[in-house]
PDB file of C-alpha atoms in Angstrom:
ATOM      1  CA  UNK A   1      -8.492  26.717 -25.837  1.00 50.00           C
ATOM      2  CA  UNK A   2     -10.749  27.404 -28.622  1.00 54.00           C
ATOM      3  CA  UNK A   3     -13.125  25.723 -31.272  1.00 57.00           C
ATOM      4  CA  UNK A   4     -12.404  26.321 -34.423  1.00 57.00           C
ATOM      5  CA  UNK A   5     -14.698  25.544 -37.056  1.00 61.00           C
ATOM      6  CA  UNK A   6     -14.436  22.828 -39.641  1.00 64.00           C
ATOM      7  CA  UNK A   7     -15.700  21.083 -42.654  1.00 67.00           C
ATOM      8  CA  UNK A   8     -15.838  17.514 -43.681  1.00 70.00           C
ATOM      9  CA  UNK A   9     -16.730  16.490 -47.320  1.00 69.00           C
ATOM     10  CA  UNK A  10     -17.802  12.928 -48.806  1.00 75.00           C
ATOM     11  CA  UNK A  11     -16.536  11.935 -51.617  1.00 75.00           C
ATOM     12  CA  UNK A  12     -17.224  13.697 -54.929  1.00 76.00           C
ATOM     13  CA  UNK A  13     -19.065  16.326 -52.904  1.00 79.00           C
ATOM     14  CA  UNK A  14     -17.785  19.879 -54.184  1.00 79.00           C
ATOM     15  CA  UNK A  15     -17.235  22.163 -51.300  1.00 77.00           C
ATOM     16  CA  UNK A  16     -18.609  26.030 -51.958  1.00 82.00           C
ATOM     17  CA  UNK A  17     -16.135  29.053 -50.799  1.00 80.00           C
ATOM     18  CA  UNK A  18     -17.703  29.916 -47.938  1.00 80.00           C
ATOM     19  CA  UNK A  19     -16.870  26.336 -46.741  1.00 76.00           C
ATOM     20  CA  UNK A  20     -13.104  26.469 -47.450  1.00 75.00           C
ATOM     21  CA  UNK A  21     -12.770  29.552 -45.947  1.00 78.00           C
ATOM     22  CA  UNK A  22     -14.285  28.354 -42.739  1.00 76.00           C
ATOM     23  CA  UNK A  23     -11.074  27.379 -40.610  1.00 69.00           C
ATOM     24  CA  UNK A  24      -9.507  30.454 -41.948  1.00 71.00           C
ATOM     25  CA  UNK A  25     -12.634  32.440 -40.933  1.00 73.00           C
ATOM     26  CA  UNK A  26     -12.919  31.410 -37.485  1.00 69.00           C
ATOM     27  CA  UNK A  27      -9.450  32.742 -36.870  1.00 66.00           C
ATOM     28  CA  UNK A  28      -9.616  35.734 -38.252  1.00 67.00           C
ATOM     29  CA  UNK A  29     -13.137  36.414 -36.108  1.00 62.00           C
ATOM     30  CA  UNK A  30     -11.084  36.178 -32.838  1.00 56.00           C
ATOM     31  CA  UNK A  31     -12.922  32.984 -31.827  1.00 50.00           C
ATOM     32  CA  UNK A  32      -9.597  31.330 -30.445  1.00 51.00           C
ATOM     33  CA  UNK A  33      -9.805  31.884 -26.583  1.00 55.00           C
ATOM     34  CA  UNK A  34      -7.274  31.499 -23.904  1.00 55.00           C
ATOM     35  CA  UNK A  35      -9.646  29.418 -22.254  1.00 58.00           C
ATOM     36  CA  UNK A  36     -10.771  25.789 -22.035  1.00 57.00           C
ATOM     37  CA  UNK A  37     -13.882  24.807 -23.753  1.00 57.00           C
ATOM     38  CA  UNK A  38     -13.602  20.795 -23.072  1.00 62.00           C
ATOM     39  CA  UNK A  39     -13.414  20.060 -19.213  1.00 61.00           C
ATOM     40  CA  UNK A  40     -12.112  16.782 -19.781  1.00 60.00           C
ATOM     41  CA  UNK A  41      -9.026  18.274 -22.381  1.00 62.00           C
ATOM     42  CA  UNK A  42      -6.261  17.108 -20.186  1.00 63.00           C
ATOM     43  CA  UNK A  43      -5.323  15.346 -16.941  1.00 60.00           C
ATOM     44  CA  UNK A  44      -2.290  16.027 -14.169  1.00 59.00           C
ATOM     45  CA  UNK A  45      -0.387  13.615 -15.360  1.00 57.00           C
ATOM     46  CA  UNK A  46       0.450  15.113 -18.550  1.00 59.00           C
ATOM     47  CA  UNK A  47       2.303  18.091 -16.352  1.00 59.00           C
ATOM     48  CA  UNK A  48       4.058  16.472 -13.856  1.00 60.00           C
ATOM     49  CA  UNK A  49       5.253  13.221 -12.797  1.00 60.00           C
ATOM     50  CA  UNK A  50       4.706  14.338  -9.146  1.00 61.00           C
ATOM     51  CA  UNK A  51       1.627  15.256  -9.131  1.00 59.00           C
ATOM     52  CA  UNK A  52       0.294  11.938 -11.128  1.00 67.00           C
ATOM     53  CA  UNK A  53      -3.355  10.721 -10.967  1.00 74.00           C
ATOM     54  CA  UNK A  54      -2.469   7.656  -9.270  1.00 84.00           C
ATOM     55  CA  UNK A  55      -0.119   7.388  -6.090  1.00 90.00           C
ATOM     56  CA  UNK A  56       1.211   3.955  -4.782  1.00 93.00           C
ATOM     57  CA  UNK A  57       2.928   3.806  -1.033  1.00 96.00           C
ATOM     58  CA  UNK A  58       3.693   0.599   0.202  1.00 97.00           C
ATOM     59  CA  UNK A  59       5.417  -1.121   3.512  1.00 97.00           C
ATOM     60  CA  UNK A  60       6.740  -4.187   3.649  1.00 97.00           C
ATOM     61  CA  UNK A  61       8.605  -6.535   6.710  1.00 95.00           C
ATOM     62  CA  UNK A  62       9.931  -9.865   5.105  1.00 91.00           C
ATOM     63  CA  UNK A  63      12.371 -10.164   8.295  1.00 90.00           C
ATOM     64  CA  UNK A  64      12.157 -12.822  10.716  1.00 91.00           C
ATOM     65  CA  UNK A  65      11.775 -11.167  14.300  1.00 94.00           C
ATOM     66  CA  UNK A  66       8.414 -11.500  15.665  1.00 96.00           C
ATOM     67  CA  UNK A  67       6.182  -8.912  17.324  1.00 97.00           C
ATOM     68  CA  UNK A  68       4.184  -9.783  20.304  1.00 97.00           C
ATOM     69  CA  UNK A  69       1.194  -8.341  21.784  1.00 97.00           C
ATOM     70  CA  UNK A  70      -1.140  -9.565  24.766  1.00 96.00           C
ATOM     71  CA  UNK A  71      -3.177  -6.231  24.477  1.00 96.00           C
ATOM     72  CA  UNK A  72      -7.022  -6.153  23.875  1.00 96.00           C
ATOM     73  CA  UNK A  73      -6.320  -2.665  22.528  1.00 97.00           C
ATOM     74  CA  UNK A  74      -5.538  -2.219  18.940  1.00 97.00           C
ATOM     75  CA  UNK A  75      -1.768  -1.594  18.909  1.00 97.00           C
ATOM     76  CA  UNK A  76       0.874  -0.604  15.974  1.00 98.00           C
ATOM     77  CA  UNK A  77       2.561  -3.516  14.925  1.00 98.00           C
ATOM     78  CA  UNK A  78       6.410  -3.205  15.220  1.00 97.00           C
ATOM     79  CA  UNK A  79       8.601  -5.927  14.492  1.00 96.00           C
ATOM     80  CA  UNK A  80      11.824  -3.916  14.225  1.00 95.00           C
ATOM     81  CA  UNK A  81      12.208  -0.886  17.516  1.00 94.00           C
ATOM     82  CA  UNK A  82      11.432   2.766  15.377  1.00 94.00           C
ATOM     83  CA  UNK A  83      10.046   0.800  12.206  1.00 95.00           C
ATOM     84  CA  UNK A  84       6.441   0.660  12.633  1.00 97.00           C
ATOM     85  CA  UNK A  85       4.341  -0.888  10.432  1.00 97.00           C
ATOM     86  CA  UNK A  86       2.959   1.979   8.223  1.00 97.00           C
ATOM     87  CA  UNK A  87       3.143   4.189   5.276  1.00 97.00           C
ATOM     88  CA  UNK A  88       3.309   8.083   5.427  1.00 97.00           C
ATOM     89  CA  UNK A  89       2.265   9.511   2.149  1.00 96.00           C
ATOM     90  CA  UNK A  90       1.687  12.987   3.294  1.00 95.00           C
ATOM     91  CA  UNK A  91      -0.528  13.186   0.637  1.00 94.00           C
ATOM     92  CA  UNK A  92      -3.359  16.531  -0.177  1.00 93.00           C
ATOM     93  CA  UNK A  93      -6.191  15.483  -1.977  1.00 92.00           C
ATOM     94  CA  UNK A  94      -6.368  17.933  -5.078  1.00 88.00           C
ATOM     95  CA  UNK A  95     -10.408  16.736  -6.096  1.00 87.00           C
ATOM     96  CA  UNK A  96     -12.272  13.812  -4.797  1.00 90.00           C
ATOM     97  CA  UNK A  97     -10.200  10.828  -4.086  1.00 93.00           C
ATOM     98  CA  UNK A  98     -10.500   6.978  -3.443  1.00 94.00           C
ATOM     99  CA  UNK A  99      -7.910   5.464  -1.461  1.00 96.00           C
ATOM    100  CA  UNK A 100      -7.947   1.435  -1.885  1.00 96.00           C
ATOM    101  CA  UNK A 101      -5.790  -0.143   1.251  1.00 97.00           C
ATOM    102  CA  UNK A 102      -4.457  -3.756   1.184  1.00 97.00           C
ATOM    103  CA  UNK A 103      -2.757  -5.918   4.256  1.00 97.00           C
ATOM    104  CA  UNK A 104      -1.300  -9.032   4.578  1.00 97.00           C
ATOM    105  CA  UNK A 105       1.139 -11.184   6.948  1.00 96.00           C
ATOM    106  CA  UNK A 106       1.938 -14.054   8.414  1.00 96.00           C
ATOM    107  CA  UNK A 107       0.853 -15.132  12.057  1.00 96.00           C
ATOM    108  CA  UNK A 108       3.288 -16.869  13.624  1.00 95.00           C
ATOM    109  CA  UNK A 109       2.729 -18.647  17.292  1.00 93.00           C
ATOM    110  CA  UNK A 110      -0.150 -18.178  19.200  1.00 93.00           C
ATOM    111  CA  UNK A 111      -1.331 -18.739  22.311  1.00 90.00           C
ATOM    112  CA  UNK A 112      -4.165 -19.109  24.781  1.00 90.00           C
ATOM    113  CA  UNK A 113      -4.249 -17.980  28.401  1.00 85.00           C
ATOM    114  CA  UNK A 114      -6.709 -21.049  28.881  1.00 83.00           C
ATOM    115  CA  UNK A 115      -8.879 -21.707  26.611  1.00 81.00           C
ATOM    116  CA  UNK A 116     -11.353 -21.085  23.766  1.00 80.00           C
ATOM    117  CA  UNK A 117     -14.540 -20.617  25.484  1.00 82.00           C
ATOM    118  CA  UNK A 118     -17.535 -22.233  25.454  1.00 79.00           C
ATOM    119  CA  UNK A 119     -18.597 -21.015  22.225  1.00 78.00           C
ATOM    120  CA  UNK A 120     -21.235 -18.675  23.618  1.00 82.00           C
ATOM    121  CA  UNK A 121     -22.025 -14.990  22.103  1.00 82.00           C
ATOM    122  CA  UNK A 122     -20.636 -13.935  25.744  1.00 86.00           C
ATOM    123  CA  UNK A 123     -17.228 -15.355  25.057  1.00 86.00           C
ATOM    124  CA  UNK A 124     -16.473 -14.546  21.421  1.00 86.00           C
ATOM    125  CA  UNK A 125     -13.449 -12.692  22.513  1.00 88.00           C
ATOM    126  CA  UNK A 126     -11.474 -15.826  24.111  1.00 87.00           C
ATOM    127  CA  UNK A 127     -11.045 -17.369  20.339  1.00 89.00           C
ATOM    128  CA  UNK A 128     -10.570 -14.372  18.613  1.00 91.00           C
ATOM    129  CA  UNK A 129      -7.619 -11.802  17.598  1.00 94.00           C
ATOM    130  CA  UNK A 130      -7.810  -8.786  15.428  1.00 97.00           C
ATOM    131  CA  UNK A 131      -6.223  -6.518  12.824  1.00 98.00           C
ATOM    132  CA  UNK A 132      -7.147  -2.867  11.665  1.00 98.00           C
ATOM    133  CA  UNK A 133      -5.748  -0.451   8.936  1.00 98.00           C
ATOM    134  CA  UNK A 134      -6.189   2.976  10.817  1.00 98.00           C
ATOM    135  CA  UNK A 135      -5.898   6.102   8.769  1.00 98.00           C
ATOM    136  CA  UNK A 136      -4.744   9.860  10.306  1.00 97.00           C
ATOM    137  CA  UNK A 137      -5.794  12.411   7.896  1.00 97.00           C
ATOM    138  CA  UNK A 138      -4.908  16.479   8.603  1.00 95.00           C
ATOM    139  CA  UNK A 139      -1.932  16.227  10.967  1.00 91.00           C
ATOM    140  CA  UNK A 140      -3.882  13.868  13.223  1.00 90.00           C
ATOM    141  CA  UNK A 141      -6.896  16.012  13.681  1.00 91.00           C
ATOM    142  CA  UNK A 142      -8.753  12.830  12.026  1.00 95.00           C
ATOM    143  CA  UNK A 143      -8.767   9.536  12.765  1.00 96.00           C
ATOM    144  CA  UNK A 144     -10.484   6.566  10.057  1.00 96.00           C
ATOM    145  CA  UNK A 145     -10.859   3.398  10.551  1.00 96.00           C
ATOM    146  CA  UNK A 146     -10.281   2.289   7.380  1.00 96.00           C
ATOM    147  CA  UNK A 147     -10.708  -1.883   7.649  1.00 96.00           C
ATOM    148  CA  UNK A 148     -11.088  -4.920  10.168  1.00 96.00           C
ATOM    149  CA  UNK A 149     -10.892  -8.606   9.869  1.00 95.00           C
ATOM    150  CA  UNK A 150     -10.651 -11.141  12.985  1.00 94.00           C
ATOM    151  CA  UNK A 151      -9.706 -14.490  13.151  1.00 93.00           C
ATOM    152  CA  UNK A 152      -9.675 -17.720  15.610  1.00 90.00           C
ATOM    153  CA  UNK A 153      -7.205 -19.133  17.793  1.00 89.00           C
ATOM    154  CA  UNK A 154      -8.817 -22.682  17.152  1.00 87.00           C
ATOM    155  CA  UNK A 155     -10.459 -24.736  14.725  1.00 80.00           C
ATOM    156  CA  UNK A 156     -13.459 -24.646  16.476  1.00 75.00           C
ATOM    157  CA  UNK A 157     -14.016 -20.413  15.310  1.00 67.00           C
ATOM    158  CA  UNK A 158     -15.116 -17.653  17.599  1.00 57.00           C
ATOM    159  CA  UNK A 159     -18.802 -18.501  17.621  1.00 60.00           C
ATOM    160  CA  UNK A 160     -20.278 -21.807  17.655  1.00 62.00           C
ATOM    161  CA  UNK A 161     -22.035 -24.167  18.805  1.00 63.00           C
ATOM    162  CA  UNK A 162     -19.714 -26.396  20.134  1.00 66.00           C
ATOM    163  CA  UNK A 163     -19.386 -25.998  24.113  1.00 70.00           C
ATOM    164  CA  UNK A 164     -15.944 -28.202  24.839  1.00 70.00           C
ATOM    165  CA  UNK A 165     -13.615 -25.722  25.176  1.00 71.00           C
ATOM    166  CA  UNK A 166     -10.199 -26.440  23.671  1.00 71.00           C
ATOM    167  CA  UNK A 167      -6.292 -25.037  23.351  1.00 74.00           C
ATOM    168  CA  UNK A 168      -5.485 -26.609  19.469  1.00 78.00           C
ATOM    169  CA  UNK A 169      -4.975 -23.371  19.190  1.00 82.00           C
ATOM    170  CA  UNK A 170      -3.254 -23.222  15.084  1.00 86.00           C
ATOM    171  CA  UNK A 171      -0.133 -21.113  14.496  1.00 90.00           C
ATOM    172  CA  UNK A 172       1.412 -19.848  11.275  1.00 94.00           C
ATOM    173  CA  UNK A 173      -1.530 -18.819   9.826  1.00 93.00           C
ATOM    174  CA  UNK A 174      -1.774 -16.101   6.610  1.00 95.00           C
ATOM    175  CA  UNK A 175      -4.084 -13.088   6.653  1.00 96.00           C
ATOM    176  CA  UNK A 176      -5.296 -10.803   4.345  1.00 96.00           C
ATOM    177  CA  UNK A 177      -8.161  -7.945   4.266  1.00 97.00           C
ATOM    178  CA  UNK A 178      -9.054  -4.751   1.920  1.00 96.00           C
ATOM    179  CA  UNK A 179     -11.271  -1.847   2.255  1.00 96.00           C
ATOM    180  CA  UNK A 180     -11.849   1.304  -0.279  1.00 96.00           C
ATOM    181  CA  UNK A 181     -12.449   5.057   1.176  1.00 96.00           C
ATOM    182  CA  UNK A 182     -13.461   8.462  -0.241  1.00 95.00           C
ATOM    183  CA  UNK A 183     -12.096  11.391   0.722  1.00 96.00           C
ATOM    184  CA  UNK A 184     -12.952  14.909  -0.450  1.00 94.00           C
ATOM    185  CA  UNK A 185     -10.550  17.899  -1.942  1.00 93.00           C
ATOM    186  CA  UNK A 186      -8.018  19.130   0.567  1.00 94.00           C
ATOM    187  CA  UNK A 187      -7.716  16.288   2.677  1.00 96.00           C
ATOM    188  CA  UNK A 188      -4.235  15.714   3.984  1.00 96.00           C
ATOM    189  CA  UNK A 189      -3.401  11.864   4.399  1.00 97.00           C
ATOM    190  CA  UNK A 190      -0.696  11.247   7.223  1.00 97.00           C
ATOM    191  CA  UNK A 191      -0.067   7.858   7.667  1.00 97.00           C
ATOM    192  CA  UNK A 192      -2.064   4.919   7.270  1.00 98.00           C
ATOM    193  CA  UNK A 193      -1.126   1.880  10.124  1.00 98.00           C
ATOM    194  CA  UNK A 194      -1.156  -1.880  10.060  1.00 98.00           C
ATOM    195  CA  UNK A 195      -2.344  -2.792  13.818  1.00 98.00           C
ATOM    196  CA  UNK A 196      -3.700  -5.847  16.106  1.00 98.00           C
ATOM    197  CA  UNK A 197      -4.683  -7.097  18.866  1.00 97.00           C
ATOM    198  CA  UNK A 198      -6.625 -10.175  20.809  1.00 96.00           C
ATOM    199  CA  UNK A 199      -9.954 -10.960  22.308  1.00 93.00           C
ATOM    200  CA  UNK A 200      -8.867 -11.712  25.578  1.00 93.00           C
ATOM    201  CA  UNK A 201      -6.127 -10.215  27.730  1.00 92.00           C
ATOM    202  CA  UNK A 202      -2.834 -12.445  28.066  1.00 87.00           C
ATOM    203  CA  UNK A 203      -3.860 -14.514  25.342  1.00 93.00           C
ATOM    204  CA  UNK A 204      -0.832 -13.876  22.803  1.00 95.00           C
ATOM    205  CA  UNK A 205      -0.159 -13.569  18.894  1.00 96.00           C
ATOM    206  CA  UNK A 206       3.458 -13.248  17.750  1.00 96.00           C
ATOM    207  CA  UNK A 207       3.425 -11.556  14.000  1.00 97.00           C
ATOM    208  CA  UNK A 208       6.238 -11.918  11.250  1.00 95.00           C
ATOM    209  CA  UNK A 209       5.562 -11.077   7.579  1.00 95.00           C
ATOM    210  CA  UNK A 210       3.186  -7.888   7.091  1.00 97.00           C
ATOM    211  CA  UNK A 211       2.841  -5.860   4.312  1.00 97.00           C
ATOM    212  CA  UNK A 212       0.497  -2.618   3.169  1.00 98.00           C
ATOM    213  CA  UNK A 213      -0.333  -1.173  -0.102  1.00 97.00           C
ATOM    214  CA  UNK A 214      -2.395   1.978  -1.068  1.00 97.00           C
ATOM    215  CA  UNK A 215      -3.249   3.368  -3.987  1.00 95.00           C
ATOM    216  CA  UNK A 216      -4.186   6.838  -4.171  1.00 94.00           C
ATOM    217  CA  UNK A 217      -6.848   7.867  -7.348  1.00 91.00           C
ATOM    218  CA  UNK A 218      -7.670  11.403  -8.165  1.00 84.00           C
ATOM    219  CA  UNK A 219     -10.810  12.150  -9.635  1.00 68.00           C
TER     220      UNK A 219
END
């Protein structure tokens, strides 16, 4: 894409010859180019619908089976057998990239293999379960760990003051967490997984609801 030359007149202003022929001029002197001048002239999206700027992949389980785990090890959650929770965008980055992740659900029943602890630094893990949105990138070769939150079994939180141990442990409880992540050009992304686990082996956490959003913007 070329420039081409142009003129703009005020009002009353009496433009000479050499100004009219301007536009005329620049074409005639070869000056329009096969090439593009502005780097900012167009984006993907005004090619293809597939190949947009923006990509949105999303899973969602509104069912009502519940999946268990009693694992200290951060597990893929799977409330329906061969339906893990995940999305697979098989996505290549074509310039630099931000991916913005999003999960949510619904804890259902919990419970405590004894208690909460005593509320020491030492035994954080008795009051606490997890949840992670883990990212594969280039057929597995990479592995990101894209976000974390944790949460309490009790009342009473993971670390406190407050040495009485109990087991009001609270059930049906929401969470939510969000993380953003850059990725250069060339990046394939696999999957991206909604996981958990707990603090303390044989303590237990029964999810329901879970859902995960990503947004995928090019640069």
């Amino acid at each position: 894409m070329g420039k081409i030359s142009n003129q703009y007149f005020e009002g009353g202003q009496a433009p000479t010859a050499a100004q009219l022929n301007a536009v005329y001029n620049s074409v005639a002197g070869d000056s329009v180019k096969n090439s593009n001048l502005d780097t900012e002239w167009a984006q993907r999206k005004h090619f293809s619908d597939s190949n947009s700027i923006t990509s949105l992949y999303t899973f969602d389980y509104d069912g009502v089976a519940d999946w268990n785990t009693t694992s200290v090890n951060m597990t893929t959650i799977e409330n329906v057998s061969g339906t893990p929770s995940k999305v697979t965008p098989n996505y290549t980055t074509h310039g630099h990239v931000i991916v913005r992740v999003h999960a949510s659900g619904l804890v259902a029943v919990t419970a405590l293999n004894s208690d909460d602890g005593d509320g020491s630094f030492a035994q954080i893990n008795h009051n606490t379960y997890a949840f992670r949105l883990s990212m594969s990138l280039n057929s597995g070769g990479t592995t990101v760990d894209l976000a974390n939150c944790t949460y309490s079994f009790t009342p009473k939180g993971g670390y406190t003051t407050r040495s009485t141990a109990t087991q009001s442990n609270m059930n049906y409880v929401n969470f939510a967490f969000s993380a953003l992540y850059t990725l250069a050009p060339n990046v394939i992304i696999d999957s991206i997984e909604l996981q958990a686990c707990v603090g303390l082996a044989s303590n237990s956490i029964n999810i329901r609801h879970n859902h995960i959003q990503v947004i995928v913007v090019e640069n």
